[in-house]
mmCIF file of C-alpha atoms (C1' of nucleotides) in Angstrom:
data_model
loop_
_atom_site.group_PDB
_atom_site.id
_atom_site.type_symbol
_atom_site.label_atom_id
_atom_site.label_comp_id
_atom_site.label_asym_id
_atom_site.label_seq_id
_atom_site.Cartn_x
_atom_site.Cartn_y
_atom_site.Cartn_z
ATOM 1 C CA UNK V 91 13.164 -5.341 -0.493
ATOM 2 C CA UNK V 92 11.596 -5.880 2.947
ATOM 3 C CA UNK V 93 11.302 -9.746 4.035
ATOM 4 C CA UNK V 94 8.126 -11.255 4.498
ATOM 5 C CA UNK V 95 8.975 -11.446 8.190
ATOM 6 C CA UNK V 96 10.367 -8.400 8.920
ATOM 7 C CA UNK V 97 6.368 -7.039 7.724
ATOM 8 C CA UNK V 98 5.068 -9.901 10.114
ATOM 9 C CA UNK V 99 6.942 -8.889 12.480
ATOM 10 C CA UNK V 100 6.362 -5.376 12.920
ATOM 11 C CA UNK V 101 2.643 -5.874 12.278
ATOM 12 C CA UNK V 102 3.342 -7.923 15.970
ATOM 13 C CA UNK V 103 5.416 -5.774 16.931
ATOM 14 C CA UNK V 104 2.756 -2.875 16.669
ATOM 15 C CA UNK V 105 0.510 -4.855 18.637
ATOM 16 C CA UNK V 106 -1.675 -6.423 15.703
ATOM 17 C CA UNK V 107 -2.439 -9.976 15.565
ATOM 18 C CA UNK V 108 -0.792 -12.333 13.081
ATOM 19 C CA UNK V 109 -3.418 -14.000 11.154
ATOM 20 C CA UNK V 110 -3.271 -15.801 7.974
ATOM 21 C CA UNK V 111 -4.292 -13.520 5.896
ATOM 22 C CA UNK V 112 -2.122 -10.462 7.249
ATOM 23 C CA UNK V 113 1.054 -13.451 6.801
ATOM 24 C CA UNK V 114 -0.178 -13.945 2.770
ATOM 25 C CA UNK V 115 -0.534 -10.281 2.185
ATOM 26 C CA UNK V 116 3.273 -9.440 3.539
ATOM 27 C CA UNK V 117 4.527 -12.317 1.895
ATOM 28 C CA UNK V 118 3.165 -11.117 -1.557
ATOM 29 C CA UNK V 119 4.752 -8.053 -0.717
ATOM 30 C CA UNK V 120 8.210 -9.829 0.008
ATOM 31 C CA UNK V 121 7.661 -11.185 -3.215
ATOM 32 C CA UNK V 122 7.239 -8.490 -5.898
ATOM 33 C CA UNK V 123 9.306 -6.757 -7.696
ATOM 34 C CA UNK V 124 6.550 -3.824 -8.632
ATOM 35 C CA UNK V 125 4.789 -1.467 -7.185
ATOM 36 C CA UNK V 126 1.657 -3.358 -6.418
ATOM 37 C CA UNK V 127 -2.238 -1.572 -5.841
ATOM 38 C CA UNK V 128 -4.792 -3.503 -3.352
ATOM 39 C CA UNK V 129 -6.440 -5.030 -6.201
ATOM 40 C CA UNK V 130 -3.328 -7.110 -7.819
ATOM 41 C CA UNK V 131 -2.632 -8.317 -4.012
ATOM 42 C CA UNK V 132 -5.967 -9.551 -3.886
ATOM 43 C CA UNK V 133 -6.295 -10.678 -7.692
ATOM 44 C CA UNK V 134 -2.704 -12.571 -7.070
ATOM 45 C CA UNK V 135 -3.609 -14.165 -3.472
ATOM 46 C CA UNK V 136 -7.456 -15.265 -4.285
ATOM 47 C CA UNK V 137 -6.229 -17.768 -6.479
ATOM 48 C CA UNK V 138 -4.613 -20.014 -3.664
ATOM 49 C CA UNK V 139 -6.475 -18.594 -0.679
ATOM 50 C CA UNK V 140 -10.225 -17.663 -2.353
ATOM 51 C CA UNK V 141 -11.879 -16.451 0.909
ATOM 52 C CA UNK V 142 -9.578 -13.691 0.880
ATOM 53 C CA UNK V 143 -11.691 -10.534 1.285
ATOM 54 C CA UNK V 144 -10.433 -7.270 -1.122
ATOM 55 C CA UNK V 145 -11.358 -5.447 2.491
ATOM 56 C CA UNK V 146 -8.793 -7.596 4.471
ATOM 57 C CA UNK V 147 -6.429 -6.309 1.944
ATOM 58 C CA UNK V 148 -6.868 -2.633 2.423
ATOM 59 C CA UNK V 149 -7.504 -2.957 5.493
ATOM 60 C CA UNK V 150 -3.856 -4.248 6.058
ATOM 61 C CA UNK V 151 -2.085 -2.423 3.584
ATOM 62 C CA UNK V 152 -3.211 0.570 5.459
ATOM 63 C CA UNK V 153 -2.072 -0.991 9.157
ATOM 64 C CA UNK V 154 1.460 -1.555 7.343
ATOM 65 C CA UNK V 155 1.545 2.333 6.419
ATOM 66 C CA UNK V 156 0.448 3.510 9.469
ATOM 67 C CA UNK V 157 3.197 1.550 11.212
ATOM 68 C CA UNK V 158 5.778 2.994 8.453
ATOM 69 C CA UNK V 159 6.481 -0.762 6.738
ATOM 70 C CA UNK V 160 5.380 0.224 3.637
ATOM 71 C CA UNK V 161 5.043 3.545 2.113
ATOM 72 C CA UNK V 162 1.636 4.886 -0.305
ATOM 73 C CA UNK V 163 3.133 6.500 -3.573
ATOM 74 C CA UNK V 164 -0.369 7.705 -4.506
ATOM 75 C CA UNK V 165 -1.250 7.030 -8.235
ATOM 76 C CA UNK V 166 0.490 6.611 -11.214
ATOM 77 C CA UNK V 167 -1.957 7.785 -13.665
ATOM 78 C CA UNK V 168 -4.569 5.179 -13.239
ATOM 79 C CA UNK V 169 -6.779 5.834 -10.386
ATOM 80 C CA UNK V 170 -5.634 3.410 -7.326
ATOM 81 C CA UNK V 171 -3.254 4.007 -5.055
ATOM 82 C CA UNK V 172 0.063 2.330 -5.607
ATOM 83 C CA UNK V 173 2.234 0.545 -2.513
ATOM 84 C CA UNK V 174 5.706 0.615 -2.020
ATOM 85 C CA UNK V 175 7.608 -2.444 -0.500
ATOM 86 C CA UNK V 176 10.954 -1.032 -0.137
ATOM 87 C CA UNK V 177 11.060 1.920 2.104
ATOM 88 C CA UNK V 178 14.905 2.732 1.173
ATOM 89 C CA UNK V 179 14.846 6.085 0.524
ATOM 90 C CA UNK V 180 14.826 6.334 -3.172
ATOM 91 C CA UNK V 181 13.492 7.849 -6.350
ATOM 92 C CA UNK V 182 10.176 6.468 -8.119
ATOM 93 C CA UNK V 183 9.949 6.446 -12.005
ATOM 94 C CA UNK V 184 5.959 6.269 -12.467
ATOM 95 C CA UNK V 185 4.719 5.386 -16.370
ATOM 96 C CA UNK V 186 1.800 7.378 -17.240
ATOM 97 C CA UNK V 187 0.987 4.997 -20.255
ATOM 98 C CA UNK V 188 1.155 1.883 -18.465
ATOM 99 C CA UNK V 189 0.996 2.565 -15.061
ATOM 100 C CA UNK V 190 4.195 0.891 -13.840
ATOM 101 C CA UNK V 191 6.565 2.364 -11.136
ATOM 102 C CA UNK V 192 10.583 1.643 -11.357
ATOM 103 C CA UNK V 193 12.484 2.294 -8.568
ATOM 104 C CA UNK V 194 15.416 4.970 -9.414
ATOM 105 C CA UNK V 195 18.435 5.024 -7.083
ATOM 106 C CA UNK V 196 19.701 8.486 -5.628
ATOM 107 C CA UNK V 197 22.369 10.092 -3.458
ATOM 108 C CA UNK V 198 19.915 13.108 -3.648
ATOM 109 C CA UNK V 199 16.727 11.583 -1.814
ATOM 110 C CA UNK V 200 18.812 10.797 1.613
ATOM 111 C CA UNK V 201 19.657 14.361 2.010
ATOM 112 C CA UNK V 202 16.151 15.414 1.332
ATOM 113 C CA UNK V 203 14.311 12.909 4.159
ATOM 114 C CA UNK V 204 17.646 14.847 6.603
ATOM 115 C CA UNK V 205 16.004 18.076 5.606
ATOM 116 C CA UNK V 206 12.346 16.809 6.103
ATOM 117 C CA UNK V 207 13.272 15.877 9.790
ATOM 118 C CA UNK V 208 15.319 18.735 10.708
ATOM 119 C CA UNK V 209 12.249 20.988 9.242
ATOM 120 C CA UNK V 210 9.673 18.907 11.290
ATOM 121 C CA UNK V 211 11.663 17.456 13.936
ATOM 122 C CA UNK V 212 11.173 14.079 13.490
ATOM 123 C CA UNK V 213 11.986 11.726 11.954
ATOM 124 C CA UNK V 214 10.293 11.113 8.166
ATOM 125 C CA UNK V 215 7.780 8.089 8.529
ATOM 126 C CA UNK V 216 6.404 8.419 5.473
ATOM 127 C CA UNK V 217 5.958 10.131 2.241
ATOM 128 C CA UNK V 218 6.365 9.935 -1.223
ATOM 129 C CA UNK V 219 9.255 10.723 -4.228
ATOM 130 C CA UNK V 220 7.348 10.471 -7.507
ATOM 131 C CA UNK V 221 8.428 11.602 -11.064
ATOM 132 C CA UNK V 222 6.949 10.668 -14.647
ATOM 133 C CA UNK V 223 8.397 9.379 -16.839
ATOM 134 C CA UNK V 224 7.851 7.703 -20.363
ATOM 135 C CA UNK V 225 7.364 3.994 -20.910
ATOM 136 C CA UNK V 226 8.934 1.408 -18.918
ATOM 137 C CA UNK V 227 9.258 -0.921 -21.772
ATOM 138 C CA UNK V 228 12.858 0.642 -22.409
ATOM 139 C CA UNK V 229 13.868 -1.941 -25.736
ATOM 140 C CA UNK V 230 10.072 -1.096 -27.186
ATOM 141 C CA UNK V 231 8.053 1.675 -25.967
ATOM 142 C CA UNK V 232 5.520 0.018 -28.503
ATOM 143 C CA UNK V 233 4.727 -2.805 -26.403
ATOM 144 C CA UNK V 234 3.300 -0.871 -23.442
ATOM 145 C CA UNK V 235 -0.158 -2.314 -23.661
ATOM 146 C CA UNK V 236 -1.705 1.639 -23.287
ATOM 147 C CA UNK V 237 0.675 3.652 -25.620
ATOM 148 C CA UNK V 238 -2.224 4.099 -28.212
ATOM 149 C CA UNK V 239 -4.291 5.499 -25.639
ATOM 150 C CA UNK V 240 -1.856 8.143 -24.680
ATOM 151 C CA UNK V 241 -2.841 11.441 -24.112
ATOM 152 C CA UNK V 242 -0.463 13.285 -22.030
ATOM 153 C CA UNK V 243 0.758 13.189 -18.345
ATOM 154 C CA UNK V 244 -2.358 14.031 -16.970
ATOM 155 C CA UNK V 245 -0.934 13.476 -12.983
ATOM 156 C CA UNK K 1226 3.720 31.527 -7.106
ATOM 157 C CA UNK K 1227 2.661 31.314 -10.828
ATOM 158 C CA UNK K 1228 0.815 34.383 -12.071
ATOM 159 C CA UNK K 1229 -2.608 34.395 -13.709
ATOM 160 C CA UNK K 1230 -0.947 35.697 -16.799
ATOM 161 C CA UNK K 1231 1.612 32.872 -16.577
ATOM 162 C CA UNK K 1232 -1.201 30.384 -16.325
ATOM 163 C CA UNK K 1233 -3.305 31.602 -19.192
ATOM 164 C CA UNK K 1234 -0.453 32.049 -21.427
ATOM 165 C CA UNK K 1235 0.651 28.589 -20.903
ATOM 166 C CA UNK K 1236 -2.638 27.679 -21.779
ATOM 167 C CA UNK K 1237 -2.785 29.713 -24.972
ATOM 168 C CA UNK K 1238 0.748 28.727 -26.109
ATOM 169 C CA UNK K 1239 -0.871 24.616 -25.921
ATOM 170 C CA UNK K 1240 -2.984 25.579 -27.951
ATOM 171 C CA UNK K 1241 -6.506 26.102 -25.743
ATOM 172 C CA UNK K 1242 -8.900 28.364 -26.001
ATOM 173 C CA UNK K 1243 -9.007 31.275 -23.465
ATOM 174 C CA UNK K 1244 -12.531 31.066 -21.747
ATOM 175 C CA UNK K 1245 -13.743 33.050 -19.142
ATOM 176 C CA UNK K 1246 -13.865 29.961 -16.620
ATOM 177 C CA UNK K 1247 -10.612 28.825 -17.257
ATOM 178 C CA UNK K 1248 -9.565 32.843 -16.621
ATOM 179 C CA UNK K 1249 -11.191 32.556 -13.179
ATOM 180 C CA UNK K 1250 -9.630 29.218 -12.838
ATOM 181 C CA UNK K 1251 -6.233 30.351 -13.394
ATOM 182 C CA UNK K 1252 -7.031 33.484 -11.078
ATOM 183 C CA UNK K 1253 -7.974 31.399 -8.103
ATOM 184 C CA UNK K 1254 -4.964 29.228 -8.560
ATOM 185 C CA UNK K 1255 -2.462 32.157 -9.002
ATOM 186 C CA UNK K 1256 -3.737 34.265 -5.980
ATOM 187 C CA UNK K 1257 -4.449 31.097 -3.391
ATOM 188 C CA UNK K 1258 -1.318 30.055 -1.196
ATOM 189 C CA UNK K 1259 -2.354 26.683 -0.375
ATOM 190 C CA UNK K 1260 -2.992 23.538 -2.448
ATOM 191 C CA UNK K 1261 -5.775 23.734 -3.890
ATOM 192 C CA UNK K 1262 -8.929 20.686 -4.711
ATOM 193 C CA UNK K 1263 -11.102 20.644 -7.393
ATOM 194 C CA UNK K 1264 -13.692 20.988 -5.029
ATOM 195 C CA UNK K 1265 -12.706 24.087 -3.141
ATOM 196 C CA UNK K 1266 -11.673 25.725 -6.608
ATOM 197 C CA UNK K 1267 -15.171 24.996 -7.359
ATOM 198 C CA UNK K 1268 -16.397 26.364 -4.376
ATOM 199 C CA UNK K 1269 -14.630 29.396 -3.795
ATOM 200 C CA UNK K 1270 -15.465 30.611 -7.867
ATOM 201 C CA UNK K 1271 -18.863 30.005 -7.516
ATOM 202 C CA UNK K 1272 -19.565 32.093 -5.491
ATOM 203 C CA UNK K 1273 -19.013 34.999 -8.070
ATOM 204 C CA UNK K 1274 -19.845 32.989 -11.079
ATOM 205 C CA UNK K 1275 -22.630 30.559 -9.979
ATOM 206 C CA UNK K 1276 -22.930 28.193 -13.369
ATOM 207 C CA UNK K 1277 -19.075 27.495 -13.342
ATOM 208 C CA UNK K 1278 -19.526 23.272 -13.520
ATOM 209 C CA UNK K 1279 -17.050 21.212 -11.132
ATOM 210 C CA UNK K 1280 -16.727 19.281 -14.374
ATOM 211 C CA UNK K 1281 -14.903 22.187 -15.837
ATOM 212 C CA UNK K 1282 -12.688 22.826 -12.839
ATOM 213 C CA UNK K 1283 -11.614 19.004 -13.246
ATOM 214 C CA UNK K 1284 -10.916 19.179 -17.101
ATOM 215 C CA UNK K 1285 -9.179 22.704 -16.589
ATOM 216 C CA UNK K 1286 -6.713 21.401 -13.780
ATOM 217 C CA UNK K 1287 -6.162 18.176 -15.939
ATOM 218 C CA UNK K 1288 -4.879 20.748 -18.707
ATOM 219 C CA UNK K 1289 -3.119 22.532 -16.800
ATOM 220 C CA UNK K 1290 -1.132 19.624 -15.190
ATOM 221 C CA UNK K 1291 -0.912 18.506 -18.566
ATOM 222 C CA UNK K 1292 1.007 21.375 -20.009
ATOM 223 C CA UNK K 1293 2.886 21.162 -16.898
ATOM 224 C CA UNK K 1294 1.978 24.494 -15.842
ATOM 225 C CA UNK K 1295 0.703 22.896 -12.388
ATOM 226 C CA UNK K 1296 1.217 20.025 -10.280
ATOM 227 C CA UNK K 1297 -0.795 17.224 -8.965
ATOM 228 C CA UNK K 1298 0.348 16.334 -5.616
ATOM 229 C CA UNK K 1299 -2.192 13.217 -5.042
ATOM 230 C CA UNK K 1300 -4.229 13.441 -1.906
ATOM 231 C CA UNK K 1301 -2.820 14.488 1.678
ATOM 232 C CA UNK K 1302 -4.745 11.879 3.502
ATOM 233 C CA UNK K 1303 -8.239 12.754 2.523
ATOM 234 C CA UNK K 1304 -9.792 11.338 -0.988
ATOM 235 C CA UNK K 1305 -9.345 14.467 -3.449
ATOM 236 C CA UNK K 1306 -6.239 15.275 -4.919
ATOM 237 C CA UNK K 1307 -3.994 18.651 -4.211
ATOM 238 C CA UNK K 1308 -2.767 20.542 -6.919
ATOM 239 C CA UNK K 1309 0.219 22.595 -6.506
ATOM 240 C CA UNK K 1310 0.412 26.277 -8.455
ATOM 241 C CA UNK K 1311 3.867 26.411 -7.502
ATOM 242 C CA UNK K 1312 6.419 24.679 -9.518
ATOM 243 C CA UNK K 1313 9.291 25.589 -8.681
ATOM 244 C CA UNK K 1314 11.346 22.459 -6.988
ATOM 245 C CA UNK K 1315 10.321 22.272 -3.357
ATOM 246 C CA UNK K 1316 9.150 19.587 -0.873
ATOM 247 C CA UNK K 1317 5.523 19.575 0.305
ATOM 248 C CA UNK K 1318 5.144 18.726 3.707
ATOM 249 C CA UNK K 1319 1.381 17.319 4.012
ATOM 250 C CA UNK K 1320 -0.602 17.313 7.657
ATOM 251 C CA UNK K 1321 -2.816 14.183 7.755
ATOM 252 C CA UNK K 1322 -4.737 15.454 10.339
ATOM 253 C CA UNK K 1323 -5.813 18.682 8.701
ATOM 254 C CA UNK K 1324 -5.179 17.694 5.530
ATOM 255 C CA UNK K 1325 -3.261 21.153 4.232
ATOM 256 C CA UNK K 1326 0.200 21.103 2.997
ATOM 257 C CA UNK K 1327 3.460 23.164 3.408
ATOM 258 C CA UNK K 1328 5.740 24.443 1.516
ATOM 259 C CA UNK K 1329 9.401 23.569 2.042
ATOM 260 C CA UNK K 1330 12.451 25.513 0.334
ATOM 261 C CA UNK K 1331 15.051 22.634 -0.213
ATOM 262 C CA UNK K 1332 18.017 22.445 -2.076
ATOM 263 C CA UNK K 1333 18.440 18.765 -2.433
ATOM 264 C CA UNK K 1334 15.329 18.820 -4.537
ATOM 265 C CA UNK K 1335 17.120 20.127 -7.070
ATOM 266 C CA UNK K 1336 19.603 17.571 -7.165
ATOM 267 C CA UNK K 1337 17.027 15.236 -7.563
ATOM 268 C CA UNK K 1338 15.399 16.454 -10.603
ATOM 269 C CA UNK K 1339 19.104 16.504 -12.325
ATOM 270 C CA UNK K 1340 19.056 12.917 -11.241
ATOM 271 C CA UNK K 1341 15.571 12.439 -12.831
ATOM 272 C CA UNK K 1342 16.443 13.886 -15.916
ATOM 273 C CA UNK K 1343 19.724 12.189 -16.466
ATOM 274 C CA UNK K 1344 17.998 8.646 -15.762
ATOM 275 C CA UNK K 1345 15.188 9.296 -18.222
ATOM 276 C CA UNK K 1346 17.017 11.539 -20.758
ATOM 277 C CA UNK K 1347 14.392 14.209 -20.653
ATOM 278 C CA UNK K 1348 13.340 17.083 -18.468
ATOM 279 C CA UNK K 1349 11.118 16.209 -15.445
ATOM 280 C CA UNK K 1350 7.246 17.656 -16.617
ATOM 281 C CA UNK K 1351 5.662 16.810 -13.506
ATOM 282 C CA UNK K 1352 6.104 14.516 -10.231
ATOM 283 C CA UNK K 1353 5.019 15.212 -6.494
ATOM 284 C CA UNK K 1354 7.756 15.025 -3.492
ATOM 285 C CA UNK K 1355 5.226 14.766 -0.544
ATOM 286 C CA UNK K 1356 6.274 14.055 3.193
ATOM 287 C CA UNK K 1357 4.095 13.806 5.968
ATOM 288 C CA UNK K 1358 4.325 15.827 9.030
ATOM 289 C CA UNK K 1359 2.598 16.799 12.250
ATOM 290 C CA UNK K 1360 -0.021 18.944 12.302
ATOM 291 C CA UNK K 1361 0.958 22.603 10.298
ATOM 292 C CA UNK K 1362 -0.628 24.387 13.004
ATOM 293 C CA UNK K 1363 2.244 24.457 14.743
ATOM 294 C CA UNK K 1364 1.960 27.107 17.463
ATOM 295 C CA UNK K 1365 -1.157 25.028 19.288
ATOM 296 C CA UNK K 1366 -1.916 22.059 17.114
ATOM 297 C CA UNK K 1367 -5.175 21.736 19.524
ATOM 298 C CA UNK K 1368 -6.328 24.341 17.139
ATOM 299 C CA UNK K 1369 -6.558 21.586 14.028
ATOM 300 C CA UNK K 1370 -10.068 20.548 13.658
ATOM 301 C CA UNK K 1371 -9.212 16.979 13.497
ATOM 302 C CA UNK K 1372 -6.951 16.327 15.589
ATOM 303 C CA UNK K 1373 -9.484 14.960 17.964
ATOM 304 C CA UNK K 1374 -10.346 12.359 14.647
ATOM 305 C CA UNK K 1375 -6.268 11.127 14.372
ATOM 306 C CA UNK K 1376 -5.334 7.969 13.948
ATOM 307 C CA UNK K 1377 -2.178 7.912 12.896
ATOM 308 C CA UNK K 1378 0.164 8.172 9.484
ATOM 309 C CA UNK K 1379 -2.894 6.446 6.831
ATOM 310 C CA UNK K 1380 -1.322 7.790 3.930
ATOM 311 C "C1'" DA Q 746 -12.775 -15.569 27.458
ATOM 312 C "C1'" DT Q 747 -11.876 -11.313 25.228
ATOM 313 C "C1'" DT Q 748 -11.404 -8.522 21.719
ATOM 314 C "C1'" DA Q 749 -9.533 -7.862 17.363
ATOM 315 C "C1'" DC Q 750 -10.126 -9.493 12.590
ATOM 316 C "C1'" DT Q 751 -12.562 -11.008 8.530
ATOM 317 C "C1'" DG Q 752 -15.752 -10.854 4.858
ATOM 318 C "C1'" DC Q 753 -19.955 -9.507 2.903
ATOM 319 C "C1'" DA Q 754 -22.994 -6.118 1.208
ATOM 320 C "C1'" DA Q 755 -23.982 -1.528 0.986
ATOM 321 C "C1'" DA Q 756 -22.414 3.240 1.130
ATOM 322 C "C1'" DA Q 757 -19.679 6.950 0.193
ATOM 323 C "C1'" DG Q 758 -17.406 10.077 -2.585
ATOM 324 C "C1'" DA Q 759 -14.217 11.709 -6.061
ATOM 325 C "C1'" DT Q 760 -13.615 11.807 -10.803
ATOM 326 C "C1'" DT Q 761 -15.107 10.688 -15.592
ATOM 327 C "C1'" DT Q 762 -18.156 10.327 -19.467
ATOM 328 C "C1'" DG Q 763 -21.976 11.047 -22.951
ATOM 329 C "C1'" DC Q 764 -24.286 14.420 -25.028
ATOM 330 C "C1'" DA Q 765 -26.674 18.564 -26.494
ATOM 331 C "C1'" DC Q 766 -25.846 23.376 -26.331
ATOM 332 C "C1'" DT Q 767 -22.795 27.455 -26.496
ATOM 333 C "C1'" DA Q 768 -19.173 30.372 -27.727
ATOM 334 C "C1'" DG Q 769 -14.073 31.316 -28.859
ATOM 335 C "C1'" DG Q 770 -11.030 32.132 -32.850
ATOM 336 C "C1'" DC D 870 -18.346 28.897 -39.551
ATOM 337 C "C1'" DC D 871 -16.284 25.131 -37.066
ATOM 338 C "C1'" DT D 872 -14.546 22.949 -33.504
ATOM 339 C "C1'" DA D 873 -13.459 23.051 -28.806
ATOM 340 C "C1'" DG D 874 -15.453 23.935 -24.381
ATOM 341 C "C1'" DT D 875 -19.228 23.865 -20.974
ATOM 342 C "C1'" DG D 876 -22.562 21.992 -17.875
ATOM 343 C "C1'" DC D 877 -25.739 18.591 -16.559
ATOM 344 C "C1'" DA D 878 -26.912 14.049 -15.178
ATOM 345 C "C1'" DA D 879 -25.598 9.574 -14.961
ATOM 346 C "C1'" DA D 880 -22.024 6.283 -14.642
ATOM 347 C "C1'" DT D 881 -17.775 4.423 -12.910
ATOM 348 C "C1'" DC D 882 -14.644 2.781 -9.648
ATOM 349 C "C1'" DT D 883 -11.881 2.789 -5.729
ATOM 350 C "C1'" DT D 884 -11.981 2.826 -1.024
ATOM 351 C "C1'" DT D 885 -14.659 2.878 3.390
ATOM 352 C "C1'" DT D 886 -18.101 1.400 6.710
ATOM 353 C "C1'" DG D 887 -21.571 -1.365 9.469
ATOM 354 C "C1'" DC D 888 -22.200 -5.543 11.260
ATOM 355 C "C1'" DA D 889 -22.468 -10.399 12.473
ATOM 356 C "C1'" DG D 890 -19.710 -14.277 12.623
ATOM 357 C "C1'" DT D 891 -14.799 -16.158 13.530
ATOM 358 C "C1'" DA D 892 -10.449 -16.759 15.416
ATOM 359 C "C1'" DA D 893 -5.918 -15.066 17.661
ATOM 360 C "C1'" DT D 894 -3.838 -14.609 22.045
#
DNA sequence: ATTACTGCAAAAGATTTGCACTAGG
DNA sequence: CCTAGTGCAAATCTTTTGCAGTAAT
């Protein structure tokens, strides 16, 4: 949902310097459609750019949180922490089996980030809206690649 | 908010065995009013009951969160994950800086887990709705033991 | 020129697992 | 009895850190 250069640009903005790396990271970003962990950015981007370091990744993942760009939703029953691109305030669908996030839309979610800043005073600059649900694969819940394993939502 | 009874009944009704560690397990959670680790569970009860295994805290929590009788919050800017005893809808409000979290009453939380349910066509059985705020100690935040370590919204 | 950034290797640390023993029902 | 649960030690894996070299501004 956020353009690659609206991340550039308030990494600059922030003060941090625009290398190439920090450019290839927010434009993966830009790009996807899931919910991606610092491993699949770095799996996905080593492929064209191979120096990139797994480090560099976290390492700027966790500037774009800081500076409220992105948003951390935690994890979604695997164990790494899963980013989220679009910082609309909305609902997140996690799959326990395969570990995908869908983004939910709600009325509700806006009224709770009003009640978050009038409790703190600020305004909300990051957090997370997380529920579980079943399989993503909504036509065949048989073709999530973990159903066998399935044991029960365990986060 | 849950009682001990409440806990060990849910576990008995899934079909566990009652065992005098996950007793004292369910006794810590019911009586503590924060949000609980593994670690300080594990802590705190051994102190009374010295060969109580962190491994058995872990599985024990995992059960419970399973069962839905608990919550797992993910981690409030440190590495361990937060359980929550209370499940009633609410929003957690999660200092980065001291790593507790807060309770907030909120009635747009319910909202959102009608909206949950009607988008996945089944009750909610677990999810986290985490914000991040300043430090909880509000009257002299000073008084937060790492606030001198801040470095800003990480997570 | 400065100073932040990168990437490597190593460290750290939470959580999980294998397995033999124990105990709940 | 029988099977699930416990506890220990080791393993696993993600994320962090130290540091020397590199590059953005």
């Amino acid at each position: 949902m956020a353009t690659q250069s609206e991340l550039t640009g308030a990494l600059r903005e922030a003060g941090f310097r625009l290398t190439p790396q920090r450019t290839a990271i927010c434009a993966a970003l830009a790009a996807r459609e899931d919910h991606p962990t610092a491993q699949s950015i770095h799996e996905e981007l080593k492929q064209e750019y191979e120096s990139l370091s797994l480090t560099t990744v976290y390492q700027t993942l966790d500037s774009l949180v800081r500076i409220g760009a992105i948003r951390n939703l935690g994890t979604a029953g695997d164990d790494s922490v899963h980013y989220e691109p679009n910082i609309e305030p909305h609902i997140n669908l996690a799959c326990l089996t395969c570990h995908r996030i869908r983004d939910l839309e709600s009325t509700a979610v806006r009224e709770l980030e009003r009640e978050v800043a009038q409790a703190t005073g600020s305004n909300v600059l990051s957090g997370r809206v997380v529920y579980y649900s079943d399989c993503l694969v909504e036509s065949d819940p048989g073709k999530c690649p973990y159903s066998q394993a399935r044991t029960g939502v365990t986060e």
